Each structure stands twice: as structure tokens, then as C-alpha cells.
Coordinates of C-alpha atoms in Angstrom, one line a residue:
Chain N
X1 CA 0.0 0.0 0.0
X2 CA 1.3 3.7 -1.0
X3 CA 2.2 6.0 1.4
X4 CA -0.7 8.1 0.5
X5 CA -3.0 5.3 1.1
X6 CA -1.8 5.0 4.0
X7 CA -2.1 8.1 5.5
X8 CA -5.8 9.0 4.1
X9 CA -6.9 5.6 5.5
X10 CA -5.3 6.1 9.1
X11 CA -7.0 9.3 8.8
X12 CA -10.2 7.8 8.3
X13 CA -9.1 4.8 11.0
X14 CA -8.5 8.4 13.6
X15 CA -11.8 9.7 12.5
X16 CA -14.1 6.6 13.4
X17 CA -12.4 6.3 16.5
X18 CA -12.9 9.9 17.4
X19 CA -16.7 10.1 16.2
X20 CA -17.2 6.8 17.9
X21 CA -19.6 7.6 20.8
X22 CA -21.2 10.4 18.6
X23 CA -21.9 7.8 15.5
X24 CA -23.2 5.1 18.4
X25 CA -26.5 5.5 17.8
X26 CA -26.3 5.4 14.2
X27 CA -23.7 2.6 14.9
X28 CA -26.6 0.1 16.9
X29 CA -29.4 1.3 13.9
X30 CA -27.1 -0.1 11.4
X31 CA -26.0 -3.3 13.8
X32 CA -30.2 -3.6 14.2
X33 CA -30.5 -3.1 10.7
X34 CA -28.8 -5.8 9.6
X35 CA -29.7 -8.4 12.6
X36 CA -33.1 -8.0 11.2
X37 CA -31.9 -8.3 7.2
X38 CA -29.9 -11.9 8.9
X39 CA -33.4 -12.7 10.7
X40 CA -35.6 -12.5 8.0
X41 CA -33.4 -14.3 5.0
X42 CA -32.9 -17.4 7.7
X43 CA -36.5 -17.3 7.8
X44 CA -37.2 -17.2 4.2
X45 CA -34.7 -19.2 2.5
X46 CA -35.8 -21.6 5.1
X47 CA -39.4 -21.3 4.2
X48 CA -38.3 -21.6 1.1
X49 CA -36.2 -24.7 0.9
X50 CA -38.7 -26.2 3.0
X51 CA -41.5 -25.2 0.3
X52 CA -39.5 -26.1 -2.8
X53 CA -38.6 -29.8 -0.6
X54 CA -42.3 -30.6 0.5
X55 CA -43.1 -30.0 -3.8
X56 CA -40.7 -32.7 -4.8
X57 CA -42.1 -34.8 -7.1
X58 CA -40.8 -38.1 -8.1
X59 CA -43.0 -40.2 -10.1
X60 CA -45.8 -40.2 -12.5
X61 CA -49.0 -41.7 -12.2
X62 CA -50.8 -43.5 -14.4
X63 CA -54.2 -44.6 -14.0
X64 CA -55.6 -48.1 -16.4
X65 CA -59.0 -47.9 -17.9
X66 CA -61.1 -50.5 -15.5
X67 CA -60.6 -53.8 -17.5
X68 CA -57.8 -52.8 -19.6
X69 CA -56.1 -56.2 -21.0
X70 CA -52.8 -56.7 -21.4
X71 CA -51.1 -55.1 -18.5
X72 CA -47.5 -57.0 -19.3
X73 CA -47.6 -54.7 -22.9
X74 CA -49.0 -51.7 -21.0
X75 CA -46.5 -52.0 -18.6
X76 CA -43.5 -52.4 -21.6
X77 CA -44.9 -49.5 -23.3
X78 CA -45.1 -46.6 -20.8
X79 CA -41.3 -48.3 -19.5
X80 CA -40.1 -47.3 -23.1
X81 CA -41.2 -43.7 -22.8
X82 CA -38.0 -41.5 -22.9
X83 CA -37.1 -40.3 -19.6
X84 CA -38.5 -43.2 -17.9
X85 CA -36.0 -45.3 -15.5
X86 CA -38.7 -47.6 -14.0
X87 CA -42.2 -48.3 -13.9
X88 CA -44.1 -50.1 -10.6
X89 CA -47.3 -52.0 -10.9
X90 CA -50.0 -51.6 -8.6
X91 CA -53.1 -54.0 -9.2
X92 CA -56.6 -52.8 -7.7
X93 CA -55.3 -55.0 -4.5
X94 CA -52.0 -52.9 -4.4
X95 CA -54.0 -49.7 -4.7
X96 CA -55.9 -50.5 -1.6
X97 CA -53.2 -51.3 0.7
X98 CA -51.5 -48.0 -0.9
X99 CA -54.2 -46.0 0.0
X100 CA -54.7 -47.2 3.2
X101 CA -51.0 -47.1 4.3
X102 CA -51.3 -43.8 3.6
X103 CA -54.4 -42.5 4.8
X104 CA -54.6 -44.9 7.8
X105 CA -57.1 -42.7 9.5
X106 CA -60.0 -42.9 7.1
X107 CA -62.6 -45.1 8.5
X108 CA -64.0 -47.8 7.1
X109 CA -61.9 -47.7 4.0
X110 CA -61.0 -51.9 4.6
X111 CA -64.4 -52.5 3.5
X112 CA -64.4 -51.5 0.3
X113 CA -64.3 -53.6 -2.4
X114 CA -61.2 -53.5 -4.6
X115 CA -62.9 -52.5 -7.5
X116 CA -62.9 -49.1 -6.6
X117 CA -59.0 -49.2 -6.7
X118 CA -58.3 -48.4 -9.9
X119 CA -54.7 -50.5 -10.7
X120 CA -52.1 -47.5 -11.8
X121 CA -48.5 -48.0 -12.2
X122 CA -45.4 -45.4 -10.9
X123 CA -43.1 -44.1 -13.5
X124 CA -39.5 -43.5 -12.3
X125 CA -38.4 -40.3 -14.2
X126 CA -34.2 -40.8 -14.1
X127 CA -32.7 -39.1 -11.0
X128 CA -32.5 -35.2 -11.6
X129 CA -35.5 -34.6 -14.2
X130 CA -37.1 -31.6 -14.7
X131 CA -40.4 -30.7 -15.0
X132 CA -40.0 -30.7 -18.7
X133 CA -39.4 -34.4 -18.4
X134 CA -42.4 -34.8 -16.4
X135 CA -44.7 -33.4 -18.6
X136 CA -43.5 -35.0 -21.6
X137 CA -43.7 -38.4 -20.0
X138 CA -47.3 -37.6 -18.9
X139 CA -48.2 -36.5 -22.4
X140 CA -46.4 -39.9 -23.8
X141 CA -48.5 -42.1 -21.2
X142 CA -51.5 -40.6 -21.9
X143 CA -51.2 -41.7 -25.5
X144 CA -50.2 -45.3 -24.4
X145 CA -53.3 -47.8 -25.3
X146 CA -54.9 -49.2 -21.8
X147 CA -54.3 -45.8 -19.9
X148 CA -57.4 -44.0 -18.8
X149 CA -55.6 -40.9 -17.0
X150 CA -51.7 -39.7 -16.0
X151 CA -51.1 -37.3 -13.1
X152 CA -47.9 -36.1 -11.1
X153 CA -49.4 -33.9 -8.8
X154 CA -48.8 -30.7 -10.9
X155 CA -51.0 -28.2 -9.3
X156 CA -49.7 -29.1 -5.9
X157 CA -46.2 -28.3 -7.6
X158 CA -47.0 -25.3 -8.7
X159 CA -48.8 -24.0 -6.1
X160 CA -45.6 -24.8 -3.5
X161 CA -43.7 -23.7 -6.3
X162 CA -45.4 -20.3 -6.5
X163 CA -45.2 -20.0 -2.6
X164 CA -41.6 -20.7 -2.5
X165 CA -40.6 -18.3 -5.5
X166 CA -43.0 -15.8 -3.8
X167 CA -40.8 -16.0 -0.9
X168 CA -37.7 -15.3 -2.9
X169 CA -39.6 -12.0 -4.4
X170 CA -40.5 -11.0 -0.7
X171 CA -36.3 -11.5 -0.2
X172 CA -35.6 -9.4 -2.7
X173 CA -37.7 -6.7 -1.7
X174 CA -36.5 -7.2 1.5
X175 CA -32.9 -6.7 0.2
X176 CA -33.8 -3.7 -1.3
X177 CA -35.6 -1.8 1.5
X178 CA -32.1 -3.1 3.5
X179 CA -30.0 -1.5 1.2
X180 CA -32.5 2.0 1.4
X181 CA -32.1 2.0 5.0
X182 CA -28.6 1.3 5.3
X183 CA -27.6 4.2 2.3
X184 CA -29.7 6.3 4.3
X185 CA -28.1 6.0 7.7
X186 CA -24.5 5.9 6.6
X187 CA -25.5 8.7 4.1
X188 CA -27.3 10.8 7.3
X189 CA -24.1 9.7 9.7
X190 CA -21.4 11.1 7.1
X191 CA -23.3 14.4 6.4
X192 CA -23.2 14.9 10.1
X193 CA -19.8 14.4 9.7
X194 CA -19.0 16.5 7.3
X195 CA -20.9 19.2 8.7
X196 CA -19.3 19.1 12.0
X197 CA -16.0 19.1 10.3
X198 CA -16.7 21.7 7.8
X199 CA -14.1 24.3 8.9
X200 CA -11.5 22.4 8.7
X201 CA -12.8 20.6 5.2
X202 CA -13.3 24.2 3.8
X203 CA -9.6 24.9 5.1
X204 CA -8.1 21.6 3.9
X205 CA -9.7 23.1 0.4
X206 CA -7.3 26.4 0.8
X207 CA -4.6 24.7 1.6
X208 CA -4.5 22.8 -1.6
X209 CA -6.2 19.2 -0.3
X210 CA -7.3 17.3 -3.3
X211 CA -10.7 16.0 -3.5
X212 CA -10.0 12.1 -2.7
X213 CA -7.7 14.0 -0.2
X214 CA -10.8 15.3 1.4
X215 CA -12.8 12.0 1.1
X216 CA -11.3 9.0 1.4
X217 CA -11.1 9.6 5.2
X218 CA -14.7 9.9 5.4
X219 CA -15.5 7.3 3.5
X220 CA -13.3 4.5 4.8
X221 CA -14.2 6.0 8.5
X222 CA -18.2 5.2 7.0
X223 CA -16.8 1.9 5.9
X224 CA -15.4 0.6 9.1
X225 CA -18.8 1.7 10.7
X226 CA -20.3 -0.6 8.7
X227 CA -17.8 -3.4 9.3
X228 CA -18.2 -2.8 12.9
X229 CA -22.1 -3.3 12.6
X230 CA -21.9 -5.9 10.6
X231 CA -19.5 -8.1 12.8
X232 CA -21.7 -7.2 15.5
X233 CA -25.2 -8.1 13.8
X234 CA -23.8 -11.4 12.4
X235 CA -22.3 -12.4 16.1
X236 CA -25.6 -11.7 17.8
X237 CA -27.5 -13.0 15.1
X238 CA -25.6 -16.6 15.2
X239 CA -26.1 -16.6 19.0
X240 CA -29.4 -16.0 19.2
X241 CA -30.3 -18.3 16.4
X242 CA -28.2 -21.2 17.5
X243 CA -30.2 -20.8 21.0
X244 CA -33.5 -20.1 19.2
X245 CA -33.5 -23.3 17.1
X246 CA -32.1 -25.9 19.4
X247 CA -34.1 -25.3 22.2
X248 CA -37.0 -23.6 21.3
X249 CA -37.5 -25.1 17.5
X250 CA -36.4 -28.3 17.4
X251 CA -37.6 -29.4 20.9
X252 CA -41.2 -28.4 19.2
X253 CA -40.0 -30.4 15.9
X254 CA -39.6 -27.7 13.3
X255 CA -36.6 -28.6 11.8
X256 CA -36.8 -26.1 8.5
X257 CA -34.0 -24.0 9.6
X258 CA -31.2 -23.6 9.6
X259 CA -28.2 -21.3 9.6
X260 CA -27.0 -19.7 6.3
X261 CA -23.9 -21.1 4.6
X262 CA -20.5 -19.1 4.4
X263 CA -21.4 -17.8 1.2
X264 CA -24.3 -16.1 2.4
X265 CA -22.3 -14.3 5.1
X266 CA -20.0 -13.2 2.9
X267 CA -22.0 -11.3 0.3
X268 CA -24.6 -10.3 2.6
X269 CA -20.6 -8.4 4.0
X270 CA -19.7 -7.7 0.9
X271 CA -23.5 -5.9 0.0
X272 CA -23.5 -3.8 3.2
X273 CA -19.9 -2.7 2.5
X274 CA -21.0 -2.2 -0.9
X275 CA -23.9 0.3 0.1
X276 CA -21.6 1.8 2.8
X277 CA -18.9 3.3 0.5
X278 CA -21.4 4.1 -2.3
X279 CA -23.7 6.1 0.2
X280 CA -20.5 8.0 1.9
X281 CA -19.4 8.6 -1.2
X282 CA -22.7 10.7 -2.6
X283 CA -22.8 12.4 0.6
X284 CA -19.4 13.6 0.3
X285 CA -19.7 14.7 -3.3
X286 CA -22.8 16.5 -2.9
X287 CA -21.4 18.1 0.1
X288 CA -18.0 19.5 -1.2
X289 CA -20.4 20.7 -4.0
X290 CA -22.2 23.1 -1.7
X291 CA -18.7 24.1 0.3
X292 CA -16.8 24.6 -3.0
X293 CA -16.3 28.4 -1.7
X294 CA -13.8 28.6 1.0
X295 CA -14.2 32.0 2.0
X296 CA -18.0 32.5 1.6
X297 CA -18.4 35.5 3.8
Chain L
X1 CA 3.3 36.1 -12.4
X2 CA -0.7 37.3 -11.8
X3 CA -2.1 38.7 -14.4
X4 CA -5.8 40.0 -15.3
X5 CA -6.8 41.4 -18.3
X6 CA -10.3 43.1 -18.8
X7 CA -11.6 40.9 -15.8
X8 CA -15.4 41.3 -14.4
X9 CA -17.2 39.4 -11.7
X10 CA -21.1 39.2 -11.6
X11 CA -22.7 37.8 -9.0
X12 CA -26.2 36.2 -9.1
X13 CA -28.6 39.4 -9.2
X14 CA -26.5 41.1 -11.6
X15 CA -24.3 42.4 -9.0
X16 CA -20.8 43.3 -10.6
X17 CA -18.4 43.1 -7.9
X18 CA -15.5 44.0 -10.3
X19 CA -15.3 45.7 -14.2
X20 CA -12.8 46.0 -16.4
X21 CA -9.7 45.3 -14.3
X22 CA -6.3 44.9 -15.2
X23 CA -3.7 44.2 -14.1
X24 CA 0.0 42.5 -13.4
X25 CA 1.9 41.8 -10.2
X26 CA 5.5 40.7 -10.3
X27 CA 7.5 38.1 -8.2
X28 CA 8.4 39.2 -5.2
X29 CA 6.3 42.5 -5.3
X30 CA 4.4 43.7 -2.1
X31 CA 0.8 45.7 -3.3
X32 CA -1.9 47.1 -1.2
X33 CA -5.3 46.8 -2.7
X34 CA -7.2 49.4 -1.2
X35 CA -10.9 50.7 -1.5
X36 CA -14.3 51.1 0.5
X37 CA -16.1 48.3 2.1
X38 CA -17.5 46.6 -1.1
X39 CA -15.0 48.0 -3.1
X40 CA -14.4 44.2 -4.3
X41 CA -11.0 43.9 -2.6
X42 CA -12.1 40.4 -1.3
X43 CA -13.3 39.4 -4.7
X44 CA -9.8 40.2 -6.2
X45 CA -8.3 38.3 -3.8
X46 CA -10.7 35.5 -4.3
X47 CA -9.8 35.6 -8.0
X48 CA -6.1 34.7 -7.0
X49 CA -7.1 31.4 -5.2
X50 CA -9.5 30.6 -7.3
X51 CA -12.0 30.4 -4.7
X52 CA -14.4 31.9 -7.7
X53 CA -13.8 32.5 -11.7
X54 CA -14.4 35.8 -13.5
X55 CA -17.7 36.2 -15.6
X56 CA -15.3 38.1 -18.2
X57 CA -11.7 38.4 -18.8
X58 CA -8.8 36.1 -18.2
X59 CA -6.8 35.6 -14.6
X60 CA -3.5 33.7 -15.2
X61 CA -1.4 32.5 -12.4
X62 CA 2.4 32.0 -13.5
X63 CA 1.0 31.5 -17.6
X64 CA -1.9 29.2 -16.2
X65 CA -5.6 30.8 -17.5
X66 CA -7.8 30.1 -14.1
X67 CA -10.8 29.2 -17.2
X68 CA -8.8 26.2 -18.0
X69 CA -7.3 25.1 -15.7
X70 CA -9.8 23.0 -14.6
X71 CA -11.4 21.9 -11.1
X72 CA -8.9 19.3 -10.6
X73 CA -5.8 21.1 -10.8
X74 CA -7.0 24.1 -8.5
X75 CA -5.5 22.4 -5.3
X76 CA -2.5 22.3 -7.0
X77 CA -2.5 26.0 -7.8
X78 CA -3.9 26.7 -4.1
X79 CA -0.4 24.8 -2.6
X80 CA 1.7 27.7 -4.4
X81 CA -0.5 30.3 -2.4
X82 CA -0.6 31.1 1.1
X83 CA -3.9 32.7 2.3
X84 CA -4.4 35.1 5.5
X85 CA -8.0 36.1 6.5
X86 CA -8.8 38.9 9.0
X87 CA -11.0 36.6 10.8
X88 CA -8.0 33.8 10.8
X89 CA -10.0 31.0 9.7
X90 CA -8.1 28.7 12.2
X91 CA -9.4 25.8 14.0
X92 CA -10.7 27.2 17.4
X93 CA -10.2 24.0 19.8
X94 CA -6.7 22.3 17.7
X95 CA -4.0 23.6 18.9
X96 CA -1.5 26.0 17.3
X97 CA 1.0 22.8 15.8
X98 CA -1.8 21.0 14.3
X99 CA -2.9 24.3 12.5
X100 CA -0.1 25.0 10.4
X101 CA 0.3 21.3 10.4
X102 CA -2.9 20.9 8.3
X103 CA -0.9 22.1 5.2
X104 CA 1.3 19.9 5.5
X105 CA -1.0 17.2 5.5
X106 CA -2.1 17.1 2.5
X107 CA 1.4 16.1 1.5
X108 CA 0.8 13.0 3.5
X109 CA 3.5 14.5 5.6
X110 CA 4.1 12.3 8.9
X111 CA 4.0 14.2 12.4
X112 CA 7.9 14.5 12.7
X113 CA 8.6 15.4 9.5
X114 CA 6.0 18.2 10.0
X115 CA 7.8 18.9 13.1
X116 CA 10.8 19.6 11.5
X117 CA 9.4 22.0 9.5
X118 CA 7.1 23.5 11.4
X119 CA 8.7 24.5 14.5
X120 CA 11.6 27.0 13.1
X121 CA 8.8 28.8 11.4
X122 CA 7.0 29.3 14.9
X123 CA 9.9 30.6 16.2
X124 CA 10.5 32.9 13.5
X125 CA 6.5 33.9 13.8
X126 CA 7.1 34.4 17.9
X127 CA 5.0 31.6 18.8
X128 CA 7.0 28.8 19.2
X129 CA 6.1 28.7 22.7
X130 CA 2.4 28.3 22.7
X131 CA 2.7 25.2 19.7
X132 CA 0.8 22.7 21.9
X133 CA -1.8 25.7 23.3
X134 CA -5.6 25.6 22.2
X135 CA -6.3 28.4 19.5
X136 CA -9.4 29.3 21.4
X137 CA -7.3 30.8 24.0
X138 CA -5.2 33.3 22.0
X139 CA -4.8 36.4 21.6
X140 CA -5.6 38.0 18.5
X141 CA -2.4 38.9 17.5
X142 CA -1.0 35.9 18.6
X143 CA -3.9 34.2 16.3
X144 CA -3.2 36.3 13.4
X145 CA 0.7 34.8 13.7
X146 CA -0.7 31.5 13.6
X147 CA -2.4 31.9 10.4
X148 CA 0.7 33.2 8.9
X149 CA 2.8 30.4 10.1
X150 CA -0.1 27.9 8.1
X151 CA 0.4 30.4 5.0
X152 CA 3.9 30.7 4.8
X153 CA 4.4 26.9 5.7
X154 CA 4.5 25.6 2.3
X155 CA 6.7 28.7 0.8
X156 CA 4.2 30.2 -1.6
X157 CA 4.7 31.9 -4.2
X158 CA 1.7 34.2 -3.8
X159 CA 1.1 35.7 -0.4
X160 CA -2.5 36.7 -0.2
X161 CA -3.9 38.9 2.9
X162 CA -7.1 39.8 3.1
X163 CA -7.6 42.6 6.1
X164 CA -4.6 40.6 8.3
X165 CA -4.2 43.8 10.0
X166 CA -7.7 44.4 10.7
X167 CA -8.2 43.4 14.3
X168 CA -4.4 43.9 15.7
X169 CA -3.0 46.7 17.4
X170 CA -0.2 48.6 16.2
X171 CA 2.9 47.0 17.9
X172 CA 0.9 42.9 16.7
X173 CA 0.2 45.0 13.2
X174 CA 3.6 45.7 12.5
X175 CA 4.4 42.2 13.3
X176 CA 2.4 40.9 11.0
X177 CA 4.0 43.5 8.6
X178 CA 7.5 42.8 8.7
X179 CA 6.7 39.1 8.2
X180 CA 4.9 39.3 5.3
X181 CA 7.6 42.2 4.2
X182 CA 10.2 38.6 4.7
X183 CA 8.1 36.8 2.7
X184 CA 8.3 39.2 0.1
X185 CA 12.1 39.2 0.4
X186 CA 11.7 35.5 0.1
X187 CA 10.5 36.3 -4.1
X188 CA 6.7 36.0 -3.4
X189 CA 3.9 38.4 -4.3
X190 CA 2.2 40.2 -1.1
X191 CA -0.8 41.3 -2.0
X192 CA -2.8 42.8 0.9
X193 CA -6.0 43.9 1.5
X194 CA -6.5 46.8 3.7
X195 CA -7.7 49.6 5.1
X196 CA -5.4 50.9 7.0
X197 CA -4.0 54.1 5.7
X198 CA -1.2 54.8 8.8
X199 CA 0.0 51.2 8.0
X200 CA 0.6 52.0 4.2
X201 CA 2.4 55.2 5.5
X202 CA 4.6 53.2 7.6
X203 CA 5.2 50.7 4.7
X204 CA 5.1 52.0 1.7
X205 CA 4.9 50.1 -1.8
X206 CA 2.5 49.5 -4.5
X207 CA -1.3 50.7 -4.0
X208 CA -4.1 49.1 -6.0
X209 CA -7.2 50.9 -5.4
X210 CA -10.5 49.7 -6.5
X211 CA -13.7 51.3 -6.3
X212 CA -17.1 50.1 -6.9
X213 CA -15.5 47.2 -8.6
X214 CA -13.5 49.1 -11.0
X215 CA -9.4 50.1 -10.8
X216 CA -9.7 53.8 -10.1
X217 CA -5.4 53.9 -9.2
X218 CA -2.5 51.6 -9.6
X219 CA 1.1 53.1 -8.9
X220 CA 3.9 53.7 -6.2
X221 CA 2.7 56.4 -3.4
X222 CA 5.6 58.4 -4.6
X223 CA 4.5 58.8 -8.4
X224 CA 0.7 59.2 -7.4

């Protein structure tokens, strides 16, 4: 690192340890700020992954017309459609014990007859298909002789699908109105600065002090503010949600969240640094604007 | 080494703080520029650091036209000029070192470099031994030698004084006179803003008078 940098960046280093206690208050909005930002993306990318797990689909229905013959051909035909790794037959039998395994509460459902089972077999789409593939196997079984109807549960996809990507929107938003509140603090917290300091700004000016001169000091003291209430928001945030979720959450059996990978810590840092330095830096511009006259008297 | 040809000011209103003025000041020339309150003495001055730009005319620093050189390169031109204010402009609660220290910052100049440099020019100014005192708790006078330590700091090559007289008396004036009188001996311009006629008596050289924004006299006091 130059000299130079060196100097304008322990000059900033001086500054945000000289405005400390009178930044503190914007200090703990930003630290809040961003506990809150950490609070509700656990929230929603764990709504989320829990909504886009719970829509997993992994086979495809299909129904036989009642008294279809030939099941053995049926069978080799829908197992030939592309896309298809394995096909399972349920006879009306099967389709009664399926249904009652699964719905074990339904009363009275032993007493009906297995007609009104209709027998169905369960394609296998191969591991990592899309929904493309899903809908062109249903469009390819529904064409194979002997098959009455095909379903894979598509409106329950999409609906969970629509919730989850909903959630992502809300994020978004959420990162948005973040990044608003944090340019406006750090943006409110360096005018103050500025202003406070304007004397000796305006005489730094008439002295000869460059523009970056002038800045960088503010800018890298805004910067450090927002390192300091980011360290801060993530420690709390990591304690209190490691206490939250083993003893309230998972005692109770909700096991949907969970702490954000490294990644996400780091460019959630790297965003609020990002906003930081960009917000100091418009409120230093459009304040040497107005104090371009050093002697305005 | 300042020159202004046909130079006018306007201010927003229509205002014309100066008309017509030219003029050219040598290196190492001392000139009063003299003239009622709104006279545009201040404006002049101004001119020089380029704290504003004319409406009209050209102002040229050592060959360089102030309406080119561009917002950039003005702290560059500001470094070769050393600014006094009758007011001081100083940093009330920093002490007297870290005022004249401040132009030497922006040569990312450590603390004991600045030291080095900083302390024989107190002592020349008489206040060596109040460095490390708060400016709030000055004298005038002793406030006044303060600024001209932080102006004459970086050796200029343009002494500008706008009024650095005005609140002194006569024994702290003529202080302030003999060092910017060394500066001059030193191959800057001294131009000084003033109205102080017993001071131009005492100290005579090169009167610039201005009136209602125009250059009404420009000679020696013994050709006028």
C-alpha cells in the first residue's frame, strides 16, 4: 500500500475512533438493521427450501382404464417412454393397501371392495429430471393404449412452487428496503460528519487538499462503521439463532431452519460494505459541492 | 506572475463586484489593494485562489488561465498560495501545531517530518512557545501569527492577505507587517487587502485601489 493510502486511510481509521460515541446510535441502527436483514433471510430461505422440498415430485401416475387387457404390454410401453427409468405396478389390491397405508385414519376404507381401486403403475423419471421431463412423459403415457388418466401432482407443484418463489420475491424486496435503510443511515451519519468538520474541510480546500484527499477519510471511517455493525449483527445474530432453534425449534419439531452457509455471510458483507462506500461517497460529493467556496463571507 | 486582463465578476442578481480590471503583479512584489467596504477587494483576492472565476476576462497565475485550468488542478494552484483572513480562519479547539500542520498534510507528511518543518517557522513567527496551546485561548495577535505560520508553511509563491491587520494593534500590526515584508524578500507576491492608511504610511509600496469594482489607481505612493 502507497504512502498516501496509508495516510488518508489512518485518517479515516483516527476519524471513526474519534466520532465513535457520537456515530453510536447510528452505529446500533445499522448493527439492528442488519440483525433483522440476517433474521428474516434465515426465515425465508428456510421457508423456502422447506417449500420447494415438500413440492418434490418423483413419479408419474398412471391410471388403467377398468378392465384394460394386457397389462404386461402396457407395462413395456409406458417403460419405453424416454425419460422413464422404472415403472411399478400396482393391481386394484395394491392400490388398496397404498391407500390405506397412507391414509390410515380414514374409517372404514377396509371395507371396500377393490374394484374401486383403480390399478395405476409409478413411472420413475431418471434421477434429476425436470419438470419438462415430467410433462412430456405424462403426455407420452396418456397416448399409451390401456391408460385411462396420467397425473404427477402438478397443481400441488406449482402452487408450493409459486409460494416458494414468492418468498424469494419478498427476499428481494427485503434486500432492497435493507439496502434504502442502510444508504440512508450511513449517508445521514457522514453528512453529520462532514458538517461538523466543515471548517477544517473548507480549510483543507485552501490549503490545496485534493478532493480524494478530502474524502477517502470519510468514507473508509463510513466503511469501518459498517464493518463494525456488521461483525456485530452477524455475532448476535448466530447466538441468538443457535439458541432459538435448538431449544425452542427443534424441541417443538420444526426442523426447516437452519443457519445460512459461508457464502451467504459473505455477500450479505460484501452488499453492506458495498452500500456503505457508495452512500458515503454521494454524501461527500454533494457536500464538497455546496462548500466549493472557501471563503464564503 | 498574476495577471488580469479586462476581468469582471457578476454575482447572481446582476451584481458586478468587479469591471474592467487589469492588471499585473511581479515576483516578489508587495501591493496594497485598497478601496471602501465593497470596493471588491475580497473578490480580487478570491480571483487569485480561485475560490471563484471571473464572468469576463482572463486571470493567469504563473501562464496558467484560471478558465482552463480546470477543477482538478486548483488544489494544485492553491499549494503555491498562502492565504491570510482577517477573521483567521483557524481551528478554534486544535492547537497552534496541528494548525499549520494541516498544510502539510495534504502532503501525506508524517508528524515528525511536519515537526521539522514546522517548529523554526513558529519561532520565527514568535509563537513557538504556545505550539501545543488551544487556539481558542489566543490572543488576536498571537492568532493572526498563527495563520501566517499555516500560510507561509509551504513557501508560496503568492502571499495573499485579506484585512490581516484588521483586528491587531499597532505593535501585533507591525508584526504581521515585517513578516509578510520577509516573505516578500523570500521572491513572493504580497498582496494585501487593507484599510489601513497609517499602516501604508509606515510601509510603503504598490497601491491598488478599487472602487465600486473598477481600478480607479494603480502606482507607487511616490508617483501618485
Amino acid at each position: 500500500m502507497s504512502n498516501k493510502a496509508f495516510f488518508l486511510l489512518m485518517r479515516g481509521f483516527g476519524m471513526f475512533l474519534r466520532e465513535f460515541r457520537v456515530n453510536l446510535l447510528s452505529l446500533v441502527t445499522l448493527t439492528t438493521l442488519i440483525f433483522v436483514y440476517h433474521v428474516i433471510c434465515a426465515a425465508g430461505t428456510g421457508a423456502a427450501g422447506f417449500l420447494t422440498h415438500i413440492a418434490q415430485v418423483n413419479t408419474v401416475r398412471a391410471y388403467l382404464a377398468p378392465g384394460a387387457a394386457g397389462t404386461e404390454e402396457i407395462l413395456a410401453e409406458l417403460s419405453s417412454i424416454e425419460g422413464v427409468a422404472g415403472v411399478k405396478y400396482y393391481s386394484p389390491k395394491d392400490a388398496k393397501e397404498f391407500v390405506i397405508a397412507n391414509a390410515p385414519n380414514i374409517a372404514g376404507m377396509k371395507s371396500f371392495a377393490e374394484d374401486f381401486f383403480p390399478a395405476f403403475a409409478e413411472l420413475v423419471p431418471a434421477e434429476g429430471s425436470g419438470r419438462d421431463v415430467f410433462e412430456k412423459i405424462e403426455a407420452a403415457a396418456a397416448g399409451v393404449r390401456g391408460v385411462d388418466s396420467v397425473s404427477y401432482g402438478k397443481e400441488y407443484m406449482s402452487r408450493f412452487m409459486m409460494i416458494s418463489r414468492g418468498s424469494w420475491i419478498f427476499m428481494t424486496v427485503i434486500s432492497g428496503l435493507f439496502a434504502a435503510a442502510v444508504s440512508f443511515t450511513v449517508y445521514n451519519t457522514v453528512k453529520l460528519s462532514l458538517y461538523k468538520f466543515r471548517e477544517e474541510i473548507k480549510l483543507y480546500s485552501l490549503v490545496g487538499g485534493t478532493r480524494p484527499f478530502i474524502s477517502v477519510p470519510y468514507v473508509f471511517s463510513s466503511l469501518l462503521q459498517a464493518v463494525a455493525a456488521y461483525s456485530a449483527a452477524t455475532a448476535v445474530f448466530t447466538v441468538v439463532f443457535n439458541v432459538f432453534n435448538g431449544r425452542v425449534l427443534h424441541p417443538a419439531g420444526i426442523n426447516i431452519f437452519y443457519l445460512q452457509s459461508v457464502v451467504y455471510f459473505a455477500a450479505a458483507f460484501v452488499f453492506t460494505c458495498l452500500i456503505a462506500v457508495a452512500a458515503a461517497m454521494t454524501g461527500v460529493v454533494s457536500f464538497l459541492k455546496r462548500v466549493s467556496s472557501v471563503n464564503e463571507d | 506572475m498574476i495577471k488580469f486582463v479586462n476581468v469582471g465578476v457578476s454575482f447572481p442578481g446582476g451584481y458586478q463586484a468587479l469591471q474592467n480590471i487589469n492588471l499585473d503583479i511581479a515576483r516578489g512584489e508587495f501591493a496594497y489593494v485598497i478601496g471602501k467596504s465593497g470596493a471588491g477587494k475580497s473578490t480580487l483576492l478570491r480571483l487569485i485562489y480561485a475560490d471563484i472565476l471571473p464572468t469576463r476576462g482572463v486571470v493567469s497565475i504563473e501562464e496558467n488561465d484560471m478558465n482552463i485550468i480546470g477543477r482538478l488542478q486548483v488544489p494544485f494552484l492553491r499549494r503555491q498560495i498562502g492565504v491570510i483572513f482577517q477573521d483567521y480562519k483557524l481551528l478554534e479547539n486544535s492547537t497552534v501545531f496541528d494548525n499549520v500542520k494541516l498544510a502539510l498534510d495534504i502532503f501525506y507528511m508524517k508528524r515528525s517530518a511536519s515537526r521539522e518543518r514546522i517548529w523554526p517557522l513558529l519561532r520565527r513567527v514568535g509563537i513557538f512557545e504556545k505550539r501545543d496551546e488551544t487556539v481558542k485561548n489566543l490572543s488576536g495577535g498571537e492568532k493572526q501569527r498563527v495563520a501566517i505560520a499555516r500560510a507561509l508553511i509551504n513557501d508560496p509563491k503568492i502571499i495573499l492577505a485579506d484585512e490581516p491587520t484588521g483586528n491587531l494593534d499597532e505593535e501585533n500590526a507591525d508584526n504581521v507587517m515585517s513578516l509578510l515584508l520577509e516573505g516578500c524578500g523570500g521572491g513572493a507576491a504580497v498582496l494585501m487587502a487593507t484599510h489601513d492608511t497609517h499602516l501604508r504610511k509606515k510601509y510603503p509600496a504598490r497601491i491598488i485601489e478599487l472602487d465600486k469594482g473598477r481600478l480607479v489607481r494603480d502606482g507607487f505612493p511616490d508617483v501618485e
